[in-house]
């Protein structure tokens, strides 16, 4: 079987928690100390109920999904986009739905659509990701 055929009708739901460990690790790796993410009072003054989590934490969850949750590890992200629809806060429980949108067998490319939902089942982000599939 050709590996690209593993993606026929592929769809998956994954769960992620935005824990203090995730927040601290992302901040340490990125060095981003923007007040919106680090200062409770600043975030509240901007109309949020508390500090807003880094949007790119969701990209780390997407990276996990591509690297670890697909039917083969023989893949590489080629392009991705994300649209943030709602803020994410500390201790949010997120559900990610990812499914195949298009398969291009001639060039071993798979395109996915994905959405992140919070614990209130509201979309917090959505986007597309395109991967290449290695056959050998």
XYZ file of N, CA, C and O in Angstrom, residues 3 11 16 20 33 38 46 48 81 84 90 98 132:
52
model
N 1.768 4.888 1.097
C 1.508 5.570 2.374
C 0.458 6.661 2.267
O -0.273 6.915 3.223
N -9.648 11.388 9.765
C -10.180 12.436 10.645
C -9.846 12.016 12.070
O -9.914 10.842 12.415
N -6.263 18.669 24.351
C -5.092 19.377 24.868
C -5.508 20.241 26.055
O -6.611 20.795 26.064
N -0.268 25.375 33.321
C 0.779 26.331 33.689
C 2.132 25.862 33.153
O 2.965 26.684 32.771
N 7.498 38.091 26.460
C 6.953 38.521 27.751
C 5.993 39.698 27.576
O 5.865 40.548 28.451
N 1.426 38.173 30.214
C 2.137 38.037 31.490
C 1.568 38.871 32.632
O 1.871 38.596 33.782
N -7.442 45.607 28.913
C -7.701 45.476 27.476
C -9.007 44.739 27.193
O -9.328 44.447 26.050
N -10.026 41.645 28.644
C -10.006 40.199 28.825
C -10.204 39.862 30.292
O -9.884 40.655 31.169
N -1.537 27.566 8.203
C -2.075 28.871 8.583
C -3.011 28.661 9.750
O -3.501 27.556 9.985
N -7.059 33.005 14.580
C -7.493 33.022 15.979
C -8.862 33.681 16.052
O -9.042 34.802 15.588
N -5.539 30.305 30.588
C -4.910 29.264 31.389
C -5.961 28.266 31.870
O -7.053 28.653 32.272
N -9.176 17.476 13.310
C -8.380 17.615 12.097
C -8.848 16.562 11.107
O -9.089 15.407 11.490
N 3.820 16.924 3.310
C 4.371 16.004 2.323
C 4.510 14.650 2.989
O 4.825 14.563 4.183
